[in-house]
Coordinates of C-alpha atoms in Angstrom, one line a residue:
M1 CA -42.2 -21.8 0.4
P2 CA -44.4 -19.5 2.8
Q3 CA -45.7 -16.1 1.1
P4 CA -43.3 -14.0 3.6
L5 CA -40.2 -16.2 3.0
I6 CA -40.6 -15.5 -0.5
L7 CA -41.3 -11.7 -0.3
A8 CA -38.2 -11.3 2.1
L9 CA -36.0 -13.2 -0.9
C10 CA -37.5 -10.9 -3.3
V11 CA -36.8 -7.9 -1.6
I12 CA -32.9 -9.2 -0.8
A13 CA -32.6 -9.9 -4.5
L14 CA -33.9 -6.1 -5.6
V15 CA -31.8 -4.5 -3.0
L16 CA -28.8 -6.8 -4.5
C17 CA -29.6 -5.9 -8.2
L18 CA -29.8 -1.9 -7.4
A19 CA -26.4 -2.2 -5.3
A20 CA -24.8 -4.0 -8.3
A21 CA -26.4 -1.3 -10.6
V22 CA -25.3 1.6 -8.7
L23 CA -21.9 0.3 -8.3
L24 CA -21.4 -0.3 -12.2
F25 CA -22.8 3.4 -12.7
W26 CA -20.1 4.8 -10.3
R27 CA -17.4 2.6 -11.9
V28 CA -18.7 3.8 -15.3
R29 CA -18.5 7.4 -13.8
R30 CA -15.3 7.1 -12.2
R31 CA -13.7 6.1 -15.4
Q32 CA -15.3 8.8 -17.7
R33 CA -14.1 11.4 -15.5
L34 CA -10.6 9.8 -14.8
N35 CA -10.5 9.8 -18.8
A36 CA -11.5 13.2 -19.0
V37 CA -8.9 14.1 -16.5
V38 CA -6.2 12.2 -18.2
E39 CA -6.9 13.7 -21.7
S40 CA -6.3 17.3 -20.4
R41 CA -3.0 16.6 -18.7
D42 CA 0.1 18.7 -20.1
D43 CA 3.2 16.2 -21.0
D44 CA 6.4 17.3 -20.4
A45 CA 8.4 15.5 -23.0
E46 CA 10.7 18.0 -23.8
K47 CA 11.9 18.5 -20.1
V48 CA 12.2 15.4 -18.9
D49 CA 14.4 12.2 -19.8
Y50 CA 12.4 8.9 -18.5
A51 CA 14.3 5.8 -17.1
F52 CA 11.6 2.9 -16.9
I53 CA 12.3 0.5 -14.2
I54 CA 11.0 -2.8 -15.4
N55 CA 10.3 -6.4 -13.6
P56 CA 10.7 -8.6 -16.1
S57 CA 9.3 -11.5 -14.6
K58 CA 6.0 -10.2 -14.7
P59 CA 3.7 -11.6 -17.4
H60 CA 3.9 -10.1 -20.7
A61 CA 6.7 -7.5 -19.5
E62 CA 8.0 -8.3 -22.9
E63 CA 5.2 -7.1 -24.8
L64 CA 4.8 -4.0 -22.4
R65 CA 8.2 -2.9 -23.2
A66 CA 7.2 -2.4 -26.5
R67 CA 4.3 -0.8 -25.8
I68 CA 6.1 1.5 -23.5
D69 CA 8.6 2.0 -26.5
A70 CA 5.7 2.8 -29.2
F71 CA 4.0 5.5 -26.4
C72 CA 7.2 7.2 -25.9
E73 CA 8.1 7.3 -29.9
A74 CA 4.6 8.5 -30.5
K75 CA 4.9 11.4 -28.1
G76 CA 9.0 12.4 -28.5
I77 CA 9.7 11.0 -24.9
S78 CA 13.1 10.4 -24.4
H79 CA 13.3 7.2 -22.2
F80 CA 15.7 4.3 -21.5
F81 CA 14.8 0.9 -19.4
I82 CA 16.7 -0.8 -16.5
D83 CA 15.7 -4.2 -15.8
T84 CA 15.5 -5.4 -11.9
Q85 CA 17.4 -8.8 -11.1
L86 CA 17.5 -11.0 -8.2
D87 CA 20.4 -9.1 -7.3
K88 CA 19.7 -5.7 -8.3
D89 CA 16.4 -4.3 -6.9
G90 CA 14.2 -1.5 -7.9
N91 CA 16.3 0.5 -5.2
A92 CA 19.3 -0.1 -7.1
C93 CA 17.7 0.7 -10.3
A94 CA 16.4 3.6 -9.4
R95 CA 19.9 5.0 -7.9
E96 CA 21.2 3.6 -11.4
A97 CA 18.8 5.8 -13.2
V98 CA 19.5 9.1 -11.9
A99 CA 23.3 8.4 -11.8
R100 CA 22.5 8.0 -15.8
G101 CA 20.9 11.2 -16.0
A102 CA 17.4 10.6 -15.5
T103 CA 15.2 13.3 -14.7
G104 CA 12.1 11.1 -14.4
V105 CA 11.7 7.8 -13.0
V106 CA 8.7 5.2 -13.8
A107 CA 8.1 2.2 -11.9
V108 CA 7.0 -0.9 -13.8
G109 CA 5.7 -4.0 -11.8
G110 CA 3.8 -4.5 -8.6
D111 CA 3.7 -3.2 -5.1
G112 CA 7.1 -4.6 -4.4
T113 CA 8.8 -2.8 -7.2
V114 CA 7.2 0.3 -6.8
R115 CA 8.3 0.2 -3.3
T116 CA 12.0 -0.5 -3.7
V117 CA 11.9 2.1 -6.4
A118 CA 10.4 4.7 -4.2
S119 CA 12.5 3.8 -0.9
A120 CA 15.6 5.1 -3.2
M121 CA 13.5 8.2 -5.0
A122 CA 12.5 9.3 -1.7
K123 CA 16.4 10.6 -1.3
F124 CA 16.3 12.1 -4.6
D125 CA 14.3 15.8 -4.0
G126 CA 12.7 17.1 -7.0
I127 CA 12.9 14.0 -9.3
P128 CA 9.1 12.7 -9.9
M129 CA 8.4 9.3 -10.0
G130 CA 5.4 7.6 -11.8
I131 CA 3.8 4.0 -11.7
V132 CA 2.6 1.8 -14.1
P133 CA 1.1 -1.1 -12.3
I134 CA 0.9 -4.7 -13.4
G135 CA 1.4 -6.4 -10.0
T136 CA -1.4 -8.2 -8.2
A137 CA -2.8 -5.8 -5.4
N138 CA -1.3 -2.8 -6.9
L139 CA -2.2 -1.0 -3.6
F140 CA -0.4 2.3 -3.7
A141 CA -1.8 2.8 -7.2
R142 CA -4.9 2.1 -6.1
N143 CA -4.6 4.6 -3.4
M144 CA -3.2 6.9 -5.3
G145 CA -5.7 6.5 -7.9
I146 CA -3.7 5.6 -10.8
P147 CA -5.6 3.5 -13.6
L148 CA -4.9 -0.1 -12.8
D149 CA -6.2 -1.9 -16.2
D150 CA -5.5 0.8 -18.9
V151 CA -1.6 1.0 -19.8
D152 CA -1.8 4.1 -21.8
A153 CA -3.8 5.9 -19.5
A154 CA -0.9 4.9 -16.6
L155 CA 1.9 5.5 -18.8
T156 CA 0.1 9.3 -19.5
V157 CA -0.2 10.4 -15.9
A158 CA 3.4 8.8 -15.4
T159 CA 4.8 11.4 -18.0
S160 CA 2.8 14.5 -17.8
H161 CA 2.1 17.1 -15.1
G162 CA 0.6 16.7 -11.7
S163 CA 2.0 15.4 -8.8
R164 CA 1.9 14.7 -5.1
H165 CA 4.8 14.9 -2.4
I166 CA 3.9 11.6 -0.5
D167 CA 5.3 10.7 2.9
M168 CA 7.4 7.4 2.8
G169 CA 7.7 5.2 5.9
R170 CA 10.7 3.6 6.8
L171 CA 11.4 0.0 9.2
C172 CA 14.5 -0.5 10.6
V173 CA 15.2 -3.7 11.6
L174 CA 17.5 -2.8 14.8
D175 CA 19.0 -6.4 15.8
S176 CA 20.2 -7.0 12.0
D177 CA 23.8 -7.1 11.1
D178 CA 22.9 -6.2 7.5
P179 CA 24.2 -3.2 6.5
D180 CA 20.9 -2.4 4.4
H181 CA 18.6 -3.1 7.4
D182 CA 16.5 0.1 6.8
H183 CA 13.4 -0.3 4.4
G184 CA 10.8 2.0 3.0
F185 CA 7.3 1.5 2.6
L186 CA 4.5 3.3 1.3
I187 CA 1.2 1.4 2.5
V188 CA 1.6 -0.8 5.7
A189 CA 4.4 -1.9 7.5
G190 CA 3.9 -4.6 10.6
V191 CA 5.2 -7.4 12.6
G192 CA 3.4 -10.7 13.9
F193 CA 0.1 -12.1 12.4
D194 CA 0.1 -9.9 9.2
A195 CA 3.5 -11.1 8.4
L196 CA 3.0 -14.7 9.0
M197 CA 0.0 -14.3 6.5
I198 CA 1.8 -12.7 3.6
D199 CA 4.8 -15.3 4.4
D200 CA 2.3 -18.4 4.1
T201 CA 0.4 -17.3 1.1
N202 CA 0.5 -19.4 -1.9
P203 CA 1.8 -17.9 -5.1
T204 CA 0.2 -19.7 -7.2
L205 CA -3.2 -19.0 -5.4
K206 CA -2.2 -15.2 -5.6
K207 CA -1.9 -15.2 -9.2
N208 CA -5.5 -17.0 -9.6
I209 CA -7.7 -15.0 -6.8
S210 CA -5.6 -11.8 -6.3
W211 CA -5.4 -10.6 -2.8
L212 CA -7.8 -13.0 -1.7
A213 CA -5.3 -15.6 -1.2
Y214 CA -4.2 -13.7 1.5
F215 CA -7.4 -14.8 3.6
A216 CA -6.6 -18.6 2.7
S217 CA -3.2 -18.1 4.5
A218 CA -4.7 -16.2 7.4
T219 CA -6.7 -19.1 8.2
K220 CA -3.7 -21.2 9.1
H221 CA -2.1 -18.7 11.8
L222 CA -5.4 -18.0 13.7
F223 CA -4.3 -19.8 16.8
S224 CA -0.3 -18.6 16.3
P225 CA 0.9 -17.6 19.7
K226 CA 0.9 -13.8 20.6
N227 CA 3.5 -11.4 20.7
H228 CA 4.9 -9.9 24.0
G229 CA 7.1 -7.0 24.1
D230 CA 7.6 -3.2 25.1
L231 CA 6.3 -0.3 22.7
T232 CA 7.6 3.3 22.6
I233 CA 5.4 5.4 20.4
T234 CA 6.5 9.3 19.7
D235 CA 3.5 11.1 19.3
P236 CA 2.9 14.2 16.8
Q237 CA 4.2 16.5 19.9
G238 CA 7.7 14.7 20.2
N239 CA 6.5 13.3 23.4
A240 CA 7.4 9.4 23.9
H241 CA 4.8 7.2 25.6
V242 CA 6.1 3.6 26.8
R243 CA 3.9 0.4 27.3
T244 CA 5.8 -2.3 29.2
G245 CA 4.5 -6.2 28.5
V246 CA 2.2 -5.8 26.0
A247 CA 0.4 -8.5 24.2
F248 CA -0.9 -8.5 20.8
R249 CA -1.4 -10.6 17.5
T250 CA -0.2 -7.9 15.0
F251 CA 1.3 -4.5 15.2
M252 CA 1.3 -2.3 11.9
A253 CA 2.3 1.5 11.0
G254 CA 0.2 2.6 8.0
N255 CA 0.7 5.7 5.7
C256 CA -2.4 4.6 3.4
G257 CA -4.9 2.5 4.6
Q258 CA -7.0 1.2 1.8
I259 CA -6.9 -2.6 0.5
P260 CA -10.0 -3.5 -2.0
A261 CA -12.9 -3.4 -0.5
L262 CA -12.0 -2.8 2.9
S263 CA -10.1 0.2 5.1
L264 CA -7.4 -1.0 7.5
M265 CA -6.7 2.4 8.4
P266 CA -9.6 4.7 7.4
E267 CA -7.8 8.2 8.7
A268 CA -4.7 7.5 7.4
V269 CA -3.4 10.1 4.9
S270 CA -0.5 9.9 3.0
D271 CA 1.0 13.2 3.1
D272 CA 0.2 14.3 6.7
G273 CA 3.8 13.9 8.2
Y274 CA 2.6 11.0 10.5
L275 CA 2.2 7.0 10.8
D276 CA -1.2 5.6 12.3
F277 CA -0.2 2.8 14.3
E278 CA -2.4 -0.2 14.9
L279 CA -1.9 -2.8 18.1
I280 CA -4.6 -5.5 17.6
D281 CA -5.1 -8.4 19.7
T282 CA -7.9 -10.9 20.2
T283 CA -9.4 -13.5 22.4
G284 CA -11.8 -16.2 22.6
G285 CA -10.5 -18.0 19.4
L286 CA -12.8 -17.7 16.6
I287 CA -15.1 -15.1 18.4
G288 CA -12.6 -12.8 18.6
W289 CA -11.3 -12.9 15.1
A290 CA -14.8 -12.7 13.8
N291 CA -15.0 -9.5 16.1
L292 CA -11.9 -8.3 14.6
F293 CA -13.2 -8.7 11.0
G294 CA -16.3 -6.9 12.3
D295 CA -14.5 -4.2 13.6
V296 CA -12.8 -3.6 10.0
V297 CA -15.9 -3.6 8.1
H298 CA -17.4 -1.2 10.6
Q299 CA -14.5 1.3 10.1
T300 CA -14.7 0.7 6.7
I301 CA -18.4 1.8 6.1
T302 CA -18.0 4.7 8.9
G303 CA -14.6 5.9 7.6
R304 CA -13.5 6.3 11.2
A305 CA -10.9 4.5 13.1
K306 CA -13.3 3.1 15.7
Q307 CA -14.0 -0.2 16.8
S308 CA -17.7 -1.6 16.2
P309 CA -19.9 -1.4 19.6
L310 CA -20.5 -5.0 19.3
S311 CA -17.1 -6.1 19.8
T312 CA -16.5 -8.0 23.0
N313 CA -13.4 -10.2 22.2
S314 CA -10.9 -8.0 20.0
T315 CA -9.3 -4.8 20.6
I316 CA -7.8 -2.2 17.9
D317 CA -5.6 0.3 19.8
Q318 CA -5.0 3.2 17.4
F319 CA -2.9 6.2 17.2
Q320 CA -0.9 8.5 15.4
G321 CA 3.1 9.2 15.8
V322 CA 6.2 10.0 14.1
R323 CA 8.1 6.9 15.3
A324 CA 7.6 3.7 17.0
E325 CA 10.1 1.3 18.5
I326 CA 9.5 -2.0 19.7
R327 CA 11.2 -4.8 21.2
L328 CA 10.1 -8.3 21.5
E329 CA 10.3 -11.4 24.0
R330 CA 10.8 -13.7 21.4
P331 CA 11.7 -13.1 17.2
A332 CA 8.8 -12.5 14.8
L333 CA 8.2 -11.9 11.2
A334 CA 8.2 -8.3 10.3
Q335 CA 7.2 -7.1 6.4
V336 CA 6.9 -4.0 4.8
D337 CA 4.2 -3.3 1.8
G338 CA 4.1 -7.3 1.6
D339 CA 7.6 -8.3 1.3
V340 CA 8.7 -10.3 4.3
L341 CA 12.1 -9.3 6.0
G342 CA 12.7 -12.3 8.2
E343 CA 12.5 -12.1 11.7
T344 CA 13.4 -9.7 14.7
R345 CA 13.2 -8.6 18.0
H346 CA 13.7 -5.1 17.8
I347 CA 12.4 -2.5 15.0
A348 CA 11.4 1.2 14.6
F349 CA 9.1 2.6 12.4
S350 CA 9.7 6.4 11.4
I351 CA 8.5 8.9 8.7
Q352 CA 10.0 10.7 5.9
K353 CA 7.5 14.0 5.6
R354 CA 6.6 14.6 2.1
A355 CA 9.7 13.0 0.8
L356 CA 8.4 11.2 -2.4
C357 CA 7.3 13.1 -5.5
V358 CA 4.7 10.7 -7.1
R359 CA 2.6 11.5 -10.5
V360 CA -1.1 11.0 -10.2
P361 CA -4.0 11.9 -12.2
E362 CA -5.5 14.7 -9.9
V363 CA -4.1 17.0 -7.4
P364 CA -6.3 18.0 -4.8
A365 CA -7.4 21.6 -4.4
E366 CA -7.0 21.8 -0.7
P367 CA -3.5 22.2 0.4
T368 CA -2.3 19.0 2.1
G369 CA 1.5 18.9 1.0
L370 CA 1.2 18.6 -2.5
M371 CA 3.2 19.8 -5.3
A372 CA 2.6 20.3 -8.6
L373 CA 5.2 19.9 -11.8

């Protein structure tokens, strides 16, 4: 093997080792800092009656229930459990919890359970919501900095002072006869390719390789037909902007923009009172999709909602607003936080400003719509 090639390989190996060491150091320091913050929190056991809404279908749910009992008994926390069921989602459970006198509600589950519980809790002003993440991706918990692999730490955060008032997104299916056609979301809702990808993800593969299973599903729909329709965006000043005859792969509205390793919407802020919209399209087959992936990597690195200067066959139109309405020429699948809603031709996205009070490990010092409880 030529000496220059050996030298190049050694340099690459050294860089990778250094990157791994830095990442490991950062994770250890972050865990130490988080542990210090959690240990210093002031619990409110004497003031709050907690309802734990738990998804019994999750692995080790019964063991977790026993662990929650032990944690609450050790701290003298008044609590009770409500299980989600096929005919009773987190929304119904949260409303039942408040009706039974709960003054604090904790969602124990994945993003689906968290989303449906939050959808109800956004309507109960001042009642804090905690999260014990036990799902596959736990995207909202990640965005809020809630511990993912330490149940006791998550329970401590959920049952002690320190909360943020978070915006709640809403997706309304306007052409649905279902009386329950308004759906809350905390992370990202969309129509088109993203919903197709989620709908076709293999559940077994998702359990085995977590969120990476979505990429496997995405490859099946790279050449699906584009969507066409008319789009109306209401900007932060209340002005309506109409775009007719738009062609796109997917249209998304985001409240939080971070997913593992990547940033879909780097400038999305969960308590600014706005949604971040993205209208995404590609051309040129695989070249366009490769360009699009490069765009996402570029904005992840830069932290800015701008495309890569190398893009030639992809477009990401990004804008902020308080409402978006879209009418499609043909039905397309829609999704909220990874839950597929079915096909629709007419939907609207809107925002409930700082409607949800969420227990978080740290409350930022800057005034960004936060409230400590």
